[in-house]
Short mmCIF file of C-alpha atoms in Angstrom, two decimals:
data_model
loop_
_atom_site.label_atom_id
_atom_site.label_comp_id
_atom_site.label_asym_id
_atom_site.label_seq_id
_atom_site.Cartn_x
_atom_site.Cartn_y
_atom_site.Cartn_z
CA ASN U 1 98.87 169.18 153.84
CA LYS U 2 96.21 167.32 151.90
CA TRP U 3 94.88 166.31 148.53
CA VAL U 4 91.47 167.57 147.82
CA LEU U 5 89.57 166.00 145.08
CA GLY U 6 87.93 168.48 142.75
CA GLY U 7 86.41 168.80 139.51
CA LEU U 8 83.37 166.47 140.09
CA GLU U 9 80.99 168.93 138.30
CA LEU U 10 82.68 167.49 135.12
CA SER U 11 81.66 163.91 136.22
CA THR U 12 79.36 162.43 133.58
CA PRO U 13 77.89 159.18 132.77
CA TYR U 14 79.95 157.44 129.92
CA ALA U 15 76.69 156.78 127.94
CA ASP U 16 76.32 160.76 128.05
CA LEU U 17 79.52 161.71 126.58
CA ILE U 18 78.22 163.54 123.63
CA PRO U 19 80.74 165.54 121.60
CA ASP U 20 79.78 168.98 123.32
CA ILE U 21 80.31 167.50 126.83
CA LEU U 22 83.74 165.99 125.80
CA LEU U 23 84.48 169.38 124.38
CA ASN U 24 83.90 171.27 127.68
CA ILE U 25 85.74 168.75 129.60
CA HIS U 26 88.92 169.01 127.13
CA SER U 27 88.98 172.44 127.50
CA ARG U 28 89.54 172.30 131.17
CA ILE U 29 92.09 169.59 131.56
CA PRO U 30 95.69 169.61 130.22
CA GLU U 31 95.98 168.37 126.61
CA ASP U 32 98.43 165.55 127.45
CA ILE U 33 96.07 163.87 130.05
CA ILE U 34 93.00 163.67 127.35
CA PRO U 35 92.50 159.93 126.41
CA PRO U 36 93.95 159.40 122.88
CA GLU U 37 90.65 157.63 121.88
CA ASP U 38 88.96 160.97 122.40
CA ASN U 39 90.97 162.68 120.01
CA ASP U 40 90.47 160.00 117.47
CA GLY U 41 86.81 160.08 117.77
CA ILE U 42 86.53 156.45 119.11
CA LEU U 43 84.53 155.69 122.31
CA LEU U 44 84.78 152.11 123.35
CA CYS U 45 81.74 151.43 125.35
CA ASP U 46 82.98 148.15 126.77
CA LEU U 47 86.39 149.57 127.90
CA VAL U 48 84.98 152.47 130.03
CA TRP U 49 87.38 151.85 132.88
CA THR U 50 90.32 152.54 130.63
CA ARG U 51 89.82 156.13 130.74
CA ASP U 52 90.15 156.31 134.46
CA VAL U 53 93.24 154.27 134.25
CA TYR U 54 94.86 156.46 131.73
CA ALA U 55 93.99 159.52 134.09
CA ILE U 56 95.55 157.94 137.25
CA GLY U 57 98.48 156.95 135.29
CA HIS U 58 99.11 160.27 134.40
CA LEU U 59 98.56 161.40 138.13
CA ILE U 60 101.29 158.99 139.44
CA ILE U 61 103.65 160.17 136.95
CA ASP U 62 102.99 163.85 137.72
CA ILE U 63 103.44 163.28 141.63
CA ILE U 64 106.54 161.17 141.08
CA GLU U 65 107.98 164.01 138.78
CA LYS U 66 107.19 167.05 140.91
CA TYR U 67 107.53 165.76 144.33
CA ILE U 68 110.09 163.11 144.28
CA PRO U 69 112.76 164.92 142.06
CA ASN U 70 115.83 164.16 144.18
CA VAL U 71 115.20 160.68 144.75
CA ASN U 72 117.05 157.93 142.87
CA LEU U 73 114.03 155.92 141.94
CA ASN U 74 115.95 152.79 141.28
CA GLU U 75 117.41 152.77 144.87
CA SER U 76 114.83 153.95 146.81
CA THR U 77 113.25 151.56 149.27
CA LEU U 78 109.72 152.82 148.37
CA ARG U 79 109.98 151.31 145.07
CA TRP U 80 109.23 154.45 142.88
CA ALA U 81 110.68 153.18 139.78
CA GLU U 82 108.36 150.23 139.83
CA LEU U 83 105.38 152.48 140.25
CA ARG U 84 106.53 154.66 137.43
CA ALA U 85 106.79 151.74 135.27
CA THR U 86 103.39 150.62 136.05
CA ALA U 87 102.10 154.11 135.33
CA GLN U 88 103.61 154.13 132.11
CA GLU U 89 101.69 150.91 131.24
CA MET U 90 98.51 152.88 132.35
CA ILE U 91 98.97 155.64 129.75
CA GLN U 92 99.52 153.56 126.91
CA SER U 93 97.66 154.88 123.89
CA ASN U 94 95.87 151.81 123.07
CA PRO U 95 93.11 151.31 125.52
CA ASN U 96 93.14 147.50 125.19
CA SER U 97 96.79 147.45 126.33
CA ARG U 98 96.17 149.41 129.68
CA PRO U 99 96.24 147.09 132.87
CA THR U 100 92.79 147.03 134.79
CA ILE U 101 93.03 148.67 138.30
CA SER U 102 93.15 145.05 139.87
CA GLU U 103 96.33 144.28 137.87
CA VAL U 104 97.96 147.79 138.97
CA LEU U 105 97.23 146.54 142.51
CA ARG U 106 98.66 143.30 141.98
CA SER U 107 102.08 145.12 141.15
CA SER U 108 105.14 144.66 143.03
CA PHE U 109 105.00 148.28 144.30
CA PHE U 110 101.87 147.43 146.20
CA THR U 111 102.32 143.73 147.08
CA GLU U 112 106.05 143.81 148.08
CA ASN U 113 106.19 147.53 149.76
CA VAL U 114 107.31 147.51 153.20
CA VAL U 115 105.34 150.68 154.21
CA ILE U 116 102.04 149.24 153.15
CA ASP U 117 102.92 146.11 154.91
CA VAL U 118 104.00 147.85 157.96
CA VAL U 119 101.37 150.57 158.22
CA GLU U 120 98.28 149.28 156.32
CA LYS U 121 98.61 145.50 156.73
CA PHE U 122 100.05 145.60 160.42
CA LEU U 123 99.72 148.59 162.41
CA ARG U 124 96.44 149.83 161.22
CA GLU U 125 94.93 146.29 161.54
CA LEU U 126 96.63 145.54 164.75
CA ARG U 127 93.48 145.13 166.71
CA ALA U 128 91.99 142.54 164.24
CA LEU U 129 95.19 140.26 164.50
CA ASP U 130 95.33 137.22 166.42
CA PRO U 131 98.03 137.23 169.16
CA GLN U 132 100.52 135.04 167.20
CA GLN U 133 100.09 137.32 164.19
CA LYS U 134 100.84 140.22 166.46
CA ARG U 135 104.01 138.57 168.02
CA GLU U 136 105.43 137.58 164.80
CA ASN U 137 104.70 141.23 163.06
CA PHE U 138 106.18 142.89 166.00
CA ILE U 139 109.32 140.75 165.92
CA ARG U 140 109.74 141.83 162.40
CA LEU U 141 108.81 145.46 162.63
CA TYR U 142 111.96 146.73 164.01
CA ASN U 143 114.06 145.32 160.98
CA ASP U 144 111.61 146.51 158.42
CA LEU U 145 111.77 150.02 159.68
CA PHE U 146 115.34 150.28 158.69
CA SER U 147 113.94 150.02 155.22
CA ILE U 148 111.70 153.04 155.61
CA PRO U 149 112.85 156.67 155.24
CA VAL U 150 113.01 158.53 158.49
CA GLN U 151 110.44 161.14 157.78
CA THR U 152 108.01 158.46 156.67
CA ILE U 153 108.36 156.63 160.08
CA ALA U 154 107.92 159.94 161.90
CA LYS U 155 104.74 160.67 160.13
CA HIS U 156 103.13 157.22 159.47
CA VAL U 157 104.62 154.74 161.98
CA LEU U 158 105.17 156.75 165.11
CA PRO U 159 101.60 157.76 165.44
CA PHE U 160 100.55 153.97 165.65
CA VAL U 161 103.63 152.92 167.83
CA LEU U 162 103.72 155.84 170.38
CA VAL U 163 100.36 155.03 172.08
CA THR U 164 100.28 153.22 175.62
CA ASP U 165 97.84 150.41 174.12
CA ILE U 166 100.95 149.10 172.38
CA PHE U 167 102.34 147.99 176.15
CA ALA U 168 99.59 145.33 176.41
CA GLU U 169 100.13 143.91 172.83
CA PRO U 170 101.88 140.50 172.57
CA GLY U 171 105.46 140.73 171.27
CA ALA U 172 105.56 144.58 171.66
CA ASP U 173 107.85 144.30 174.65
CA ILE U 174 110.48 142.88 172.04
CA PHE U 175 110.01 145.65 169.48
CA LEU U 176 110.03 148.36 172.04
CA ASP U 177 113.31 147.09 173.73
CA ASN U 178 115.05 147.22 170.04
CA PHE U 179 113.25 150.39 169.26
CA LEU U 180 114.53 152.30 172.39
CA SER U 181 118.05 150.94 171.88
CA ALA U 182 118.65 152.08 168.52
CA LYS U 183 119.10 155.64 169.46
CA TYR U 184 121.58 158.20 167.97
CA SER U 185 124.93 157.68 169.28
CA LYS U 186 128.13 159.60 168.30
CA ASP U 187 130.12 156.37 168.39
CA LYS U 188 127.53 154.49 166.26
CA PRO U 189 125.60 157.07 164.23
CA ASP U 190 124.54 154.46 161.47
CA SER U 191 122.98 152.27 163.96
CA ALA U 192 120.36 154.65 164.99
CA LEU U 193 116.55 154.15 163.56
CA LEU U 194 115.70 157.65 164.38
CA PRO U 195 117.93 160.87 164.43
CA LYS U 196 118.21 162.35 167.94
CA GLU U 197 115.91 165.23 167.34
CA ILE U 198 112.83 163.26 166.34
CA PHE U 199 113.66 160.72 169.45
CA THR U 200 113.77 163.85 171.57
CA GLN U 201 110.66 165.50 170.14
CA MET U 202 108.32 162.69 169.83
CA VAL U 203 109.51 159.51 171.94
CA VAL U 204 110.71 161.18 174.98
CA PRO U 205 107.64 162.98 175.79
CA PHE U 206 105.45 159.88 175.05
CA ILE U 207 107.61 158.01 177.63
CA VAL U 208 107.27 160.85 180.23
CA ASP U 209 103.35 161.07 179.67
CA SER U 210 103.27 157.32 179.81
CA PHE U 211 104.94 157.43 183.25
CA LYS U 212 101.83 159.75 184.56
CA LEU U 213 99.35 157.07 183.68
CA ARG U 214 98.27 154.75 186.77
CA HIS U 215 98.07 151.67 184.72
CA TYR U 216 99.96 148.53 186.25
CA HIS U 217 100.73 147.06 182.67
CA VAL U 218 102.11 150.42 181.38
CA ARG U 219 104.23 151.22 184.52
CA LEU U 220 105.61 147.46 184.38
CA MET U 221 106.73 147.87 180.93
CA LEU U 222 108.12 150.99 181.37
CA LEU U 223 110.19 150.09 184.33
CA LYS U 224 111.53 147.11 182.26
CA LEU U 225 112.56 149.44 179.32
CA ILE U 226 113.83 152.72 181.25
CA ASP U 227 117.27 151.78 181.17
CA LYS U 228 117.18 151.92 177.33
CA CYS U 229 116.04 155.81 177.53
CA ILE U 230 117.17 157.03 181.10
CA HIS U 231 119.81 159.18 179.73
CA GLU U 232 117.47 160.92 177.06
CA LEU U 233 114.86 161.31 179.78
CA LEU U 234 117.39 163.09 182.10
CA GLU U 235 118.29 165.32 179.23
CA HIS U 236 114.91 166.29 178.68
CA ASP U 237 114.29 166.90 182.56
CA LYS U 238 117.39 166.54 185.10
CA PHE U 239 114.74 166.22 188.03
CA ILE U 240 112.34 163.73 186.22
CA LEU U 241 113.37 160.84 188.39
CA ASP U 242 112.43 162.88 191.65
CA THR U 243 109.48 164.73 190.43
CA ILE U 244 107.52 162.10 187.97
CA ILE U 245 108.94 158.68 187.88
CA PHE U 246 109.86 157.90 191.65
CA PRO U 247 106.47 159.43 192.90
CA GLU U 248 104.23 157.89 190.22
CA VAL U 249 105.90 154.56 190.62
CA VAL U 250 105.60 154.60 194.62
CA LEU U 251 101.94 155.75 194.21
CA ASN U 252 100.87 153.03 191.66
CA SER U 253 102.64 150.38 193.76
CA ILE U 254 100.50 151.40 196.90
CA HIS U 255 97.64 151.57 194.80
CA HIS U 256 98.28 148.31 193.35
CA TYR U 257 99.06 146.79 196.86
CA ASN U 258 95.68 148.06 198.21
CA LEU U 259 93.84 146.57 195.46
CA ASN U 260 95.21 143.31 196.28
#
C-alpha cells in the first residue's frame, strides 16, 4: 500500500490565484477543505503557508477517522488523540490562529513518539551514531518495543533489526538476547514481544539464513544466542542441527583456523 501524491496540475503560485483559478480548484476538491478565507474573498499574502496547514490538518483528521476507527485514541501508544488535537488547531477558520508547520513538528506527537524515536531517530540513523549512542539505544530498545503495536514492529522495526550487520553493532548482543528470549509461551503469553506466528515467519528464517553466512562475528553471536531459539529452530526444521548448524559451524571453524 502506498500513498500517491496527485493533483499537482492544480498547483499555482499564490500571486496567480485569480478568482477563475480559485473557482477551478474549488470545483475539484471537497467543499469542507476549502480554506474559509477563500469563501470570504480574503487572500492574506503574508500568510500563504496557512492554506497548506489547513489542508494538511484536514488530511490528518481524514486519515485518523477513516483508517483508525477502532482504536481508543486516548489509550493508544501512538498518541493519535494528540495528533488529532493538533490537526484541529490546524483547521481553525482564522488563518492567524493556525500553528506553523514548525510548531506542529514540535508537538508532543512528534517529539515524544516512541515509533519516531525507535525507527527514525535510532534504527534508520544507526550507522551515523557513535558506539556509546548505539549501546545506550540498544539497551533501551527492547523495553521501547513493548510500547509499539505488534504490526508496527513487524512492518517498520524488524526490517532494520533482522539484518546480519546488527551482529557487529555495540550493544546489539544485549538487545538480541532479550529479543529472542521474549517469545510466545503458553505459560506466559503476556510476556511475548511478538506472537508466535510472526516470530516463526520472520525471525526464525532470518536466523537460519544467518547460519549459512560464513562470517566469524555472525556465527559467534548466533552461537551465543542459540539457546534462546533452538526450540523454534527445531520446530522449523527438525534436522537443522545436522544439516545446517553443525556443518556450517565446523566449516567456519576450520576456515578460521587456517587463516590463523
